[in-house]
Amino acid sequence: MSESRINIRYNTIARAHIHDISDADALVKDISITGCCIEYTMSVDITMNSQYTIQIIPEPASKIGKFEILVESRWIRTGEYSCDYGFIITASPKGKSFQRYVDYLTWRSILL
Protein backbone atom coordinates (compact mmCIF):
# COMPACT_ATOMS: atom_id res chain seq x y z
CA MET A 1 0.00 0.00 0.00
CA SER A 2 2.78 2.46 0.80
CA GLU A 3 4.35 2.07 -2.65
CA SER A 4 1.48 3.97 -4.31
CA ARG A 5 1.57 6.92 -1.90
CA ILE A 6 2.63 10.33 -3.13
CA ASN A 7 3.69 11.63 0.30
CA ILE A 8 6.01 9.88 2.73
CA ARG A 9 4.29 8.49 5.81
CA TYR A 10 6.20 9.05 9.05
CA ASN A 11 6.09 6.51 11.87
CA THR A 12 5.02 8.04 15.14
CA ILE A 13 4.00 7.18 18.67
CA ALA A 14 1.28 9.81 18.92
CA ARG A 15 -2.11 8.96 20.35
CA ALA A 16 -5.43 9.67 18.67
CA HIS A 17 -8.98 10.10 19.84
CA ILE A 18 -11.89 9.94 17.40
CA HIS A 19 -14.83 11.95 18.68
CA ASP A 20 -18.09 9.99 19.08
CA ILE A 21 -16.47 6.61 18.29
CA SER A 22 -14.73 5.36 21.41
CA ASP A 23 -13.58 6.62 24.79
CA ALA A 24 -10.32 4.73 24.28
CA ASP A 25 -7.32 6.35 22.64
CA ALA A 26 -5.74 4.80 19.56
CA LEU A 27 -2.13 4.74 18.39
CA VAL A 28 -1.19 6.79 15.34
CA LYS A 29 0.97 4.30 13.41
CA ASP A 30 1.94 6.71 10.66
CA ILE A 31 0.98 10.12 9.31
CA SER A 32 1.70 12.43 6.37
CA ILE A 33 0.21 15.68 5.16
CA THR A 34 -2.37 13.69 3.17
CA GLY A 35 -3.26 10.69 5.35
CA CYS A 36 -2.79 8.60 8.45
CA CYS A 37 -3.21 5.13 9.88
CA ILE A 38 -4.42 4.57 13.41
CA GLU A 39 -4.57 1.36 15.41
CA TYR A 40 -7.08 0.31 18.03
CA THR A 41 -6.67 -2.77 20.21
CA MET A 42 -10.33 -3.51 19.50
CA SER A 43 -12.76 -3.10 16.65
CA VAL A 44 -14.60 0.24 16.65
CA ASP A 45 -17.56 1.44 14.61
CA ILE A 46 -15.88 3.31 11.75
CA THR A 47 -17.85 3.46 8.51
CA MET A 48 -16.04 3.48 5.18
CA ASN A 49 -15.95 6.81 3.28
CA SER A 50 -17.32 8.71 6.28
CA GLN A 51 -16.05 11.95 7.81
CA TYR A 52 -14.49 12.01 11.30
CA THR A 53 -12.67 14.45 13.54
CA ILE A 54 -9.52 13.02 15.08
CA GLN A 55 -7.71 14.66 17.95
CA ILE A 56 -3.96 13.97 17.67
CA ILE A 57 -1.92 13.96 20.88
CA PRO A 58 1.76 14.13 19.80
CA GLU A 59 4.49 12.46 21.81
CA PRO A 60 5.87 14.78 24.54
CA ALA A 61 9.32 14.99 22.90
CA SER A 62 7.80 16.94 20.00
CA LYS A 63 6.75 19.79 22.34
CA ILE A 64 3.63 20.26 20.19
CA GLY A 65 0.20 20.44 21.76
CA LYS A 66 -2.76 18.38 20.70
CA PHE A 67 -4.63 19.37 17.55
CA GLU A 68 -7.50 18.14 15.40
CA ILE A 69 -7.66 16.94 11.82
CA LEU A 70 -10.72 16.22 9.70
CA VAL A 71 -10.48 12.91 7.89
CA GLU A 72 -12.37 10.50 5.66
CA SER A 73 -12.07 6.75 6.26
CA ARG A 74 -10.63 4.74 3.34
CA TRP A 75 -9.75 1.24 4.55
CA ILE A 76 -9.89 -1.14 7.50
CA ARG A 77 -7.50 -4.01 8.21
CA THR A 78 -8.39 -6.40 11.02
CA GLY A 79 -5.63 -8.38 12.68
CA GLU A 80 -5.56 -10.95 15.41
CA TYR A 81 -4.98 -8.43 18.21
CA SER A 82 -5.74 -5.04 16.65
CA CYS A 83 -7.56 -3.15 13.93
CA ASP A 84 -5.90 -0.60 11.64
CA TYR A 85 -7.91 2.20 10.05
CA GLY A 86 -6.67 4.28 7.13
CA PHE A 87 -7.79 7.85 6.51
CA ILE A 88 -7.19 10.67 4.08
CA ILE A 89 -6.86 14.07 5.72
CA THR A 90 -9.40 16.53 4.34
CA ALA A 91 -8.66 19.54 6.57
CA SER A 92 -6.68 20.71 9.56
CA PRO A 93 -8.52 23.51 11.40
CA LYS A 94 -5.34 24.44 13.28
CA GLY A 95 -2.96 23.83 10.40
CA LYS A 96 0.14 25.29 12.06
CA SER A 97 0.25 22.64 14.80
CA PHE A 98 -0.32 19.87 12.27
CA GLN A 99 2.39 21.21 9.94
CA ARG A 100 4.82 21.65 12.85
CA TYR A 101 4.20 18.02 13.83
CA VAL A 102 4.87 16.72 10.32
CA ASP A 103 8.00 18.91 10.20
CA TYR A 104 9.11 17.43 13.55
CA LEU A 105 8.59 13.89 12.23
CA THR A 106 10.54 14.73 9.09
CA TRP A 107 13.43 16.08 11.20
CA ARG A 108 13.31 13.04 13.48
CA SER A 109 13.38 10.64 10.53
CA ILE A 110 16.57 12.28 9.25
CA LEU A 111 18.26 11.71 12.62
CA LEU A 112 17.36 8.02 12.70
PDB file of C-alpha atoms in Angstrom:
ATOM      1  CA  MET A   1       0.000   0.000   0.000  1.00  0.00           C
ATOM      2  CA  SER A   2       2.780   2.458   0.802  1.00  0.00           C
ATOM      3  CA  GLU A   3       4.349   2.068  -2.650  1.00  0.00           C
ATOM      4  CA  SER A   4       1.485   3.967  -4.308  1.00  0.00           C
ATOM      5  CA  ARG A   5       1.566   6.924  -1.902  1.00  0.00           C
ATOM      6  CA  ILE A   6       2.634  10.334  -3.131  1.00  0.00           C
ATOM      7  CA  ASN A   7       3.693  11.632   0.304  1.00  0.00           C
ATOM      8  CA  ILE A   8       6.011   9.875   2.734  1.00  0.00           C
ATOM      9  CA  ARG A   9       4.292   8.489   5.812  1.00  0.00           C
ATOM     10  CA  TYR A  10       6.201   9.049   9.046  1.00  0.00           C
ATOM     11  CA  ASN A  11       6.090   6.509  11.873  1.00  0.00           C
ATOM     12  CA  THR A  12       5.017   8.040  15.145  1.00  0.00           C
ATOM     13  CA  ILE A  13       3.997   7.185  18.673  1.00  0.00           C
ATOM     14  CA  ALA A  14       1.283   9.814  18.924  1.00  0.00           C
ATOM     15  CA  ARG A  15      -2.108   8.965  20.348  1.00  0.00           C
ATOM     16  CA  ALA A  16      -5.433   9.665  18.667  1.00  0.00           C
ATOM     17  CA  HIS A  17      -8.980  10.102  19.836  1.00  0.00           C
ATOM     18  CA  ILE A  18     -11.887   9.937  17.402  1.00  0.00           C
ATOM     19  CA  HIS A  19     -14.828  11.948  18.684  1.00  0.00           C
ATOM     20  CA  ASP A  20     -18.090   9.995  19.080  1.00  0.00           C
ATOM     21  CA  ILE A  21     -16.467   6.615  18.288  1.00  0.00           C
ATOM     22  CA  SER A  22     -14.725   5.359  21.415  1.00  0.00           C
ATOM     23  CA  ASP A  23     -13.582   6.619  24.789  1.00  0.00           C
ATOM     24  CA  ALA A  24     -10.321   4.730  24.278  1.00  0.00           C
ATOM     25  CA  ASP A  25      -7.323   6.352  22.636  1.00  0.00           C
ATOM     26  CA  ALA A  26      -5.744   4.805  19.563  1.00  0.00           C
ATOM     27  CA  LEU A  27      -2.129   4.738  18.395  1.00  0.00           C
ATOM     28  CA  VAL A  28      -1.188   6.790  15.343  1.00  0.00           C
ATOM     29  CA  LYS A  29       0.967   4.300  13.414  1.00  0.00           C
ATOM     30  CA  ASP A  30       1.936   6.714  10.659  1.00  0.00           C
ATOM     31  CA  ILE A  31       0.980  10.121   9.307  1.00  0.00           C
ATOM     32  CA  SER A  32       1.702  12.429   6.374  1.00  0.00           C
ATOM     33  CA  ILE A  33       0.211  15.678   5.159  1.00  0.00           C
ATOM     34  CA  THR A  34      -2.371  13.693   3.175  1.00  0.00           C
ATOM     35  CA  GLY A  35      -3.262  10.692   5.348  1.00  0.00           C
ATOM     36  CA  CYS A  36      -2.788   8.605   8.453  1.00  0.00           C
ATOM     37  CA  CYS A  37      -3.209   5.132   9.884  1.00  0.00           C
ATOM     38  CA  ILE A  38      -4.423   4.573  13.414  1.00  0.00           C
ATOM     39  CA  GLU A  39      -4.572   1.361  15.408  1.00  0.00           C
ATOM     40  CA  TYR A  40      -7.083   0.311  18.034  1.00  0.00           C
ATOM     41  CA  THR A  41      -6.671  -2.770  20.205  1.00  0.00           C
ATOM     42  CA  MET A  42     -10.334  -3.508  19.504  1.00  0.00           C
ATOM     43  CA  SER A  43     -12.763  -3.098  16.654  1.00  0.00           C
ATOM     44  CA  VAL A  44     -14.597   0.242  16.653  1.00  0.00           C
ATOM     45  CA  ASP A  45     -17.561   1.435  14.613  1.00  0.00           C
ATOM     46  CA  ILE A  46     -15.879   3.315  11.755  1.00  0.00           C
ATOM     47  CA  THR A  47     -17.851   3.460   8.512  1.00  0.00           C
ATOM     48  CA  MET A  48     -16.042   3.480   5.179  1.00  0.00           C
ATOM     49  CA  ASN A  49     -15.951   6.810   3.278  1.00  0.00           C
ATOM     50  CA  SER A  50     -17.321   8.712   6.283  1.00  0.00           C
ATOM     51  CA  GLN A  51     -16.049  11.946   7.814  1.00  0.00           C
ATOM     52  CA  TYR A  52     -14.494  12.007  11.303  1.00  0.00           C
ATOM     53  CA  THR A  53     -12.667  14.449  13.544  1.00  0.00           C
ATOM     54  CA  ILE A  54      -9.516  13.015  15.078  1.00  0.00           C
ATOM     55  CA  GLN A  55      -7.708  14.658  17.955  1.00  0.00           C
ATOM     56  CA  ILE A  56      -3.962  13.968  17.674  1.00  0.00           C
ATOM     57  CA  ILE A  57      -1.920  13.956  20.882  1.00  0.00           C
ATOM     58  CA  PRO A  58       1.759  14.127  19.801  1.00  0.00           C
ATOM     59  CA  GLU A  59       4.492  12.463  21.812  1.00  0.00           C
ATOM     60  CA  PRO A  60       5.872  14.778  24.537  1.00  0.00           C
ATOM     61  CA  ALA A  61       9.324  14.988  22.900  1.00  0.00           C
ATOM     62  CA  SER A  62       7.797  16.945  20.003  1.00  0.00           C
ATOM     63  CA  LYS A  63       6.752  19.788  22.336  1.00  0.00           C
ATOM     64  CA  ILE A  64       3.629  20.256  20.190  1.00  0.00           C
ATOM     65  CA  GLY A  65       0.195  20.444  21.757  1.00  0.00           C
ATOM     66  CA  LYS A  66      -2.763  18.377  20.697  1.00  0.00           C
ATOM     67  CA  PHE A  67      -4.632  19.374  17.548  1.00  0.00           C
ATOM     68  CA  GLU A  68      -7.496  18.143  15.400  1.00  0.00           C
ATOM     69  CA  ILE A  69      -7.660  16.942  11.822  1.00  0.00           C
ATOM     70  CA  LEU A  70     -10.715  16.224   9.700  1.00  0.00           C
ATOM     71  CA  VAL A  71     -10.477  12.911   7.890  1.00  0.00           C
ATOM     72  CA  GLU A  72     -12.366  10.503   5.662  1.00  0.00           C
ATOM     73  CA  SER A  73     -12.070   6.747   6.260  1.00  0.00           C
ATOM     74  CA  ARG A  74     -10.631   4.744   3.342  1.00  0.00           C
ATOM     75  CA  TRP A  75      -9.747   1.241   4.546  1.00  0.00           C
ATOM     76  CA  ILE A  76      -9.890  -1.137   7.504  1.00  0.00           C
ATOM     77  CA  ARG A  77      -7.501  -4.010   8.215  1.00  0.00           C
ATOM     78  CA  THR A  78      -8.395  -6.397  11.018  1.00  0.00           C
ATOM     79  CA  GLY A  79      -5.630  -8.378  12.676  1.00  0.00           C
ATOM     80  CA  GLU A  80      -5.557 -10.949  15.414  1.00  0.00           C
ATOM     81  CA  TYR A  81      -4.981  -8.435  18.214  1.00  0.00           C
ATOM     82  CA  SER A  82      -5.735  -5.045  16.654  1.00  0.00           C
ATOM     83  CA  CYS A  83      -7.564  -3.146  13.930  1.00  0.00           C
ATOM     84  CA  ASP A  84      -5.896  -0.602  11.638  1.00  0.00           C
ATOM     85  CA  TYR A  85      -7.911   2.200  10.046  1.00  0.00           C
ATOM     86  CA  GLY A  86      -6.668   4.278   7.130  1.00  0.00           C
ATOM     87  CA  PHE A  87      -7.790   7.851   6.509  1.00  0.00           C
ATOM     88  CA  ILE A  88      -7.186  10.670   4.077  1.00  0.00           C
ATOM     89  CA  ILE A  89      -6.860  14.071   5.718  1.00  0.00           C
ATOM     90  CA  THR A  90      -9.403  16.531   4.340  1.00  0.00           C
ATOM     91  CA  ALA A  91      -8.662  19.543   6.572  1.00  0.00           C
ATOM     92  CA  SER A  92      -6.685  20.709   9.555  1.00  0.00           C
ATOM     93  CA  PRO A  93      -8.520  23.509  11.400  1.00  0.00           C
ATOM     94  CA  LYS A  94      -5.341  24.439  13.284  1.00  0.00           C
ATOM     95  CA  GLY A  95      -2.957  23.834  10.404  1.00  0.00           C
ATOM     96  CA  LYS A  96       0.139  25.293  12.057  1.00  0.00           C
ATOM     97  CA  SER A  97       0.245  22.638  14.798  1.00  0.00           C
ATOM     98  CA  PHE A  98      -0.317  19.867  12.274  1.00  0.00           C
ATOM     99  CA  GLN A  99       2.388  21.213   9.938  1.00  0.00           C
ATOM    100  CA  ARG A 100       4.817  21.646  12.845  1.00  0.00           C
ATOM    101  CA  TYR A 101       4.203  18.023  13.834  1.00  0.00           C
ATOM    102  CA  VAL A 102       4.872  16.719  10.323  1.00  0.00           C
ATOM    103  CA  ASP A 103       8.004  18.915  10.201  1.00  0.00           C
ATOM    104  CA  TYR A 104       9.111  17.432  13.546  1.00  0.00           C
ATOM    105  CA  LEU A 105       8.592  13.889  12.233  1.00  0.00           C
ATOM    106  CA  THR A 106      10.544  14.732   9.085  1.00  0.00           C
ATOM    107  CA  TRP A 107      13.427  16.080  11.198  1.00  0.00           C
ATOM    108  CA  ARG A 108      13.309  13.041  13.478  1.00  0.00           C
ATOM    109  CA  SER A 109      13.384  10.639  10.530  1.00  0.00           C
ATOM    110  CA  ILE A 110      16.573  12.278   9.250  1.00  0.00           C
ATOM    111  CA  LEU A 111      18.256  11.711  12.620  1.00  0.00           C
ATOM    112  CA  LEU A 112      17.357   8.022  12.698  1.00  0.00           C
TER     113      LEU A 112
END
